[in-house]
Amino acid sequence: MKHKIKKVLVIGSSALKIGEAGEFDYSGSQAIKALKEEGIYTILINPNIATIQTSDYLADKVYLLPINTNYVEKVIAKEKPDGIILGFGGQTALNCGLALYREGILKKYNVTVLGTQIDAIENTEDRQLFCNKLSEINVKFPQSNAVTSVEEAVEFAQKIGFPVIIRIAYALGGLGSGICRNKNDVKKLAAKALSYSSQILVEEYLEGWKEIEYEVVRDRYDNCITVCNMENIDPMGIHTGESIVVAPSQTLTNNEFHMLREVAIKTIRHLGIVGECNIQYALDANSQDYRVIEVNARLSRSSALASKATGYPLAFVAAKLALGYGLHELPNSITKTTKAFFEPALDYIVVKVPRWDLKKFRLVKRNLGSSMKSVGEVMAIGRKFEEAIQKAMRMLDIGVEGLTASRTKVEFEELETALREPTEERMFAIVQALKKGYSVDWIYSLTHINKWFLYKIKNIVEIEKKIASTPAKKFSKELLLEAKQHGFSDRQIANILGLDAHDIYLKRTKYGIHPFIQHIDTLAAEYPAKTNYLYLTYNCSVHDFEFNLKRSVIILGSGPYRIGSSVEFDWCCVITGKTLREMGYKTVMINCNPETVSTDYDEFDALFFEELTTETIWEIYNAINPMGVVVSMGGQTPNNLVMKLYNIGIKILGTSPASIDTAENRSKFSAMLDELEIEQPEWSKLSTIQDALQFANKVGYPVLVRPSYVLSGAAMAIATHDFELTNFLQKAVDVSPEHPVVISKFLVNAKELEFDAVAQNGKIICSAISEHVENAGVHSGDATLVLPAQRTYLETMRQIKQISADIAKSLNINGPFNIQFIARDNRVKVIECNLRASRSFPFVSKTLKKNFIEIAAKVIVGKKVEYLDDHTFSYDYVGVKAPEFSFTRLEGADPTTGVEMASTGEVACLGQNFDEAFLKALTSVGYRFPVKSILISSGSIESKSELLEPTRQMVKLGIKFYATHGTSKFMNANGIPVEALEWPLSGKSPNAADFIKSGKVDLVINIPKNFQEEELTNDYIIRRTAVDYKIPLITNRQLAMRLAEALANKDPLNLETKSWDEY
Amino acid sequence: MNLNTKYVLKKTAKLILEDGNIFEGKIFGYQKSVAGEVVFNTGMVGYPETLTDPSYKGQILVMTYPLVGNYGIPPMNDNEDIPENFESDRIQVQALIVSEESKSFSHWNAVSSLDGWLKKFNVPGLYGIDTRRLTKILREHGTMPGKIEIGEEKVEYYNPDTDDLISKVTVHQLEKYGSGRKRILLIDCGCKKSILKNLLQRNESVLRVPYDYDIEKEDYDGVVISNGPGNPVVYKQLVSSAKKLLQKQVPTLGICMGHQIISLAAGAKTYKLKYGHRSQNQPVKEVGSNRCYVTSQNHSFAVNTKSLPRGWQPWFENLNDYSNEGTRHEKLPFITVQFHPEAAPGPVDTSFIFDEFLKNVK
Ligand SMILES: Nc1ncnc2c1ncn2[C@@H]1O[C@H](COP(=O)(O)OP(=O)(O)O)[C@@H](O)[C@H]1O
Ligand SMILES: Nc1ncnc2c1ncn2[C@@H]1O[C@H](COP(=O)(O)OP(=O)(O)O)[C@@H](O)[C@H]1O
Ligand SMILES: [Mg+2]
Ligand SMILES: [Mg+2]
């Protein structure tokens, strides 16, 4: 035993947000495992109910509570832990830890910080202290200065010369940072940055330098290793989280590699890190000169990537080191025979590509820069760069079939701009440029992307040319093999030759060209691997894998996190694996997302870090011939593959593919509903604008338009009159017989409800009905969910149960499913039905303490399970799930909610009643209480009158109200004292925007007047200013009303701190 | 040799292992058939340093990292006596085997491609080989003789273990460097330039002599016996001059081959490892402490710890297989290390070994 610690508090990272996503579920879960293994009692605080770490089988106690000193102190007082770890919950946990320390709370309850100590954390987080530390050991860092005023910023910038970059201490994802090429830029940016943080950093901008990262581990004996180094393909200036990254570095010489390694170890020793940390460098592309950019004294996105890239379980080891172990005292968990003190040797290349969803947002700025906008990432493994990058492009699931030769073309008119001012689509610009004959040197001068990578991309383009210029009959085995070795999918090759993917597959099998399974073993085959961490490559000649998988089941993962699909599906996959494993099945996971727990090689009997494409799944399926494939746990990505997989002869477990098709196909689905006499909003599939207008007028506006082919960003839209409809159909989408649009009647003032359930042989076994706080029109993923439903008529509930039972029966459902309902005056209509686990499964499972996924997993493999459904009355507490938006990071985006999902994460809290749970949930997603002043613009006249009483209520609570003109007139006329402010565009003052900037309001309520505004209206400016200045913002009427009531009923600073199991 | 094959350039060639395994690959570098001992190295950077390491004499080197040549080859300035980026003045391996040789390269300091460089030194290379499968064969069976045959040009297997390889890589006459106070005699068994560099960086003067030089003829304050190729027991004369050093109690540092020679001189035994240690990530632990180091290594033979005579202690041990990684005498100023404190390629964690040695040198 290395330690006397008995009870440890682990702080999570709360909701997924841009810059802080699933990677911290991975690191937190590993930490908890490591502590449990030591017989330590673990307590977790994390309101992110969709995570694996908040499952009942990991931490001994789970608190679904906001992560701030107020709540954490209460938990500490209650649980009396003797240790706390801060390094596994991202910046959220780190900052919370610092606050706990500064407020003397750790001291007060004498809680020991395990692993890296507070002073070390401060020395890495405070830029000035950090620079001082580095100077002490003559380590180079960018010329920089911490300033506290705009004037100082300008002055220093002029001293070191432009361009400069402005950054913030204590910020993640590069929040608020940016490049300034002149004095005015500095003024603008400094002002904004200073509003987030009292201290900002002005520093030399290292344009065109390479960006390199090292993951460093140190134990208390001062033993220090670098587990992995990574090279950003994108140059300095593009955030590492936005960069395409390779591991190991590809263009560094031995001297460069080991110089940076030596500096890393020297620095980490000097800072006194114990555990894991990440150090970022800039390396001159024309000399051996370097700079240290930052050290993250905690597990990070990069360390999760490094763990997956090397097979070295960084988080697990870091947790053990925090307890006092030495690296040489811990085993290498892959070889089992060697030790954790070593540096992995890779015999493959790893490519990480971020996933963006920028096109979902109106008015957002799409350029990449020093702050993060991506919402997820994929990691591809290959034995050639070309192989890996093309895999990665497919893994992104953005509709491209590789770097080139896709059916969906990504092209640019302003090609040079696309290269010089990179967006998330820059790689396709490079391909287009190469095809146009731009020289590698020219592209380099525009992008500063190292030429080695450009040459490799050129290879891909040239192989495409070669294939295109070969007559089909001359298409040789050699050429086909070359293409496969360079990452071309059958589909890509087919596209080039104008054939069908299946033709290429047949050709391939004729020649016996198949990928081979290889191990990730941490030692480049020097020692045998005892685990099944696997990938496929065409650049090997035999399988490196003994087929020990009898009675195996493949589970398809969820792919990259993105808006609409994230950690909730990882939870479903992990629980499914766990359940089937306990039932004695061999479980096989296929996934490609390094931020997940499902890609921990010990969660399943085998892990294929691979593409979720028909071609790849088929190759794996044939190699290990399993009993079947589970497609219902990974969200929409696997769901979309079902018919393809089924048609090529893959056994689908659970609900039959035919049924899934019926549910997915609108026409088939409506036909069925009509037969069952179940109502749904009137809809029609139309292929001309004329028909569209006609239909819209028949059913009456507003209508919801779902295009099948999108030109601009806007996928779904709501039209309120002919002009809007015509406009949308002309500008945003392509309407034609091959690209019809689906138009449905949009029901206003309707309630929306979620039905989550599991059925066996068409009979519902367990179910949950959650109601939305927001009316229909706010995407279910952005809505605030309440379970059990509190404000829904029994009659409505009964209808929902009945309808769901009928649907389950007629589709003979065998597994998880979700139905979305709209209800108005007790008339219930069906919006859609998904025959798979839905986003809300973790929420309902954990709130009702009944694991729907465990049950579903058993059903899927045909085990008979008994009826478990029960009454909503049997719950004497309420769960509320609230969305987290990352609008602050999405520069320019209009922060409103609509039919397109916009949130990046979620939390859920429990309480003895709705108000209790609701206020906790809001606090968890960044609402700050008490609220003393509110700025309100109450929107349409109808919403004005609805908000009248709530406003009165809040005024009674002593909250000061400011309002824009219309609203203030209305309120004052109704005897509610509110202070009027000018509109931002009026040019007069005091105007609403300045007011927000000067921090005079605690909350902004801004109800949009119409569904989506395209132009920069006053309201947009108010909303945007609010998120830019981190002021909580409410844009939904019902939400505002519920908040008013909750504040009237409860003191938001004095809510119960019960653990999950105490409910 | 069949003439016409000499002129017709071939595209592919075979790697034939003694156990009968055959790998077909594509040719790069110089076209000729060669034989040697097939060994693998798991380092991910530093091919210019690795290929010029004289300890690889007689060996066909397999790189497990699949992409080699990415950053090209730095300038090799022939008249500078300590080349900046290389460990000796020529490529030492018999042949190079990789999965992919990077035809295009990019680095500010690169002047040629890997392919061009191999051609310049008449060294053949094979690419398009499943180096992982090959490595696993060597891991399971142990390193073994093999040959690359191009067309009709046949060659015989070659086993270096009985051969005097050092004679092929040692300096031909005494060379003097530096003007520091302490005079270090460097016995060159195929010395990596970085060993010399490390001594000179510490401002000592160095007398570099051939491995069979009569060291009685010189006077010096300390001795370094360098790394080198082959089987230590082959070098009887070297062992006996090491014996003399020990008798005279001259402060001595042995590196790699030097470590094995001194151990033999002290009366210990050496043996051949199944597939050796060739990598930049070998973990070693200081015996009796908790200090561990990541080291760069390249050796087939090892000293049997149990055979160490009285007075000698194991200094370092390998954390993977617990083989001996260094020895030290209880009272006398003799220290030896199996790993490479001069790194190049590899981590520089153990450069303190040179300081330890120089502390002994009065
Ligand atoms: N001096 C600089 N010159 C150019 N780019 C920089 C400089 N400093 C930081 N960056 C860019 O900004 C990004 C974010 O900076 P970093 O300090 O890593 O903040 P974060 O804490 O968000 O990771 C880096 O990944 C790098 O691309
Ligand atoms: N007919 C309708 N009337 C009112 N709101 C609707 C209607 N159809 C869909 N919505 C709203 O749009 C959101 C998204 O629609 P949905 O069909 O669920 O798309 P997705 O497949 O993205 O979930 C729903 O959550 C609901 O709030
Ligand atoms: Mg960073
Ligand atoms: Mg939906």
mmCIF file of C-alpha atoms in Angstrom, chain A residues 545-553 584-588 605 624-627:
data_model
loop_
_atom_site.group_PDB
_atom_site.id
_atom_site.type_symbol
_atom_site.label_atom_id
_atom_site.label_comp_id
_atom_site.label_asym_id
_atom_site.label_seq_id
_atom_site.Cartn_x
_atom_site.Cartn_y
_atom_site.Cartn_z
ATOM 1 C CA PHE A 545 -4.664 -11.680 -34.432
ATOM 2 C CA GLU A 546 -5.704 -15.125 -33.243
ATOM 3 C CA PHE A 547 -9.456 -15.620 -33.579
ATOM 4 C CA ASN A 548 -10.421 -16.280 -29.994
ATOM 5 C CA LEU A 549 -13.888 -14.753 -30.310
ATOM 6 C CA LYS A 550 -16.450 -17.557 -30.031
ATOM 7 C CA ARG A 551 -20.082 -16.423 -29.520
ATOM 8 C CA SER A 552 -19.103 -12.884 -30.323
ATOM 9 C CA VAL A 553 -21.323 -9.870 -30.880
ATOM 10 C CA GLY A 584 -20.927 -14.672 -21.449
ATOM 11 C CA TYR A 585 -20.765 -13.204 -24.939
ATOM 12 C CA LYS A 586 -17.504 -12.018 -26.475
ATOM 13 C CA THR A 587 -18.028 -8.354 -27.236
ATOM 14 C CA VAL A 588 -16.471 -6.487 -30.145
ATOM 15 C CA ASP A 605 -13.143 -8.351 -25.627
ATOM 16 C CA ILE A 624 -14.311 -12.819 -37.016
ATOM 17 C CA ASN A 625 -17.754 -14.130 -38.077
ATOM 18 C CA PRO A 626 -19.817 -13.077 -35.052
ATOM 19 C CA MET A 627 -23.376 -14.018 -34.118
#
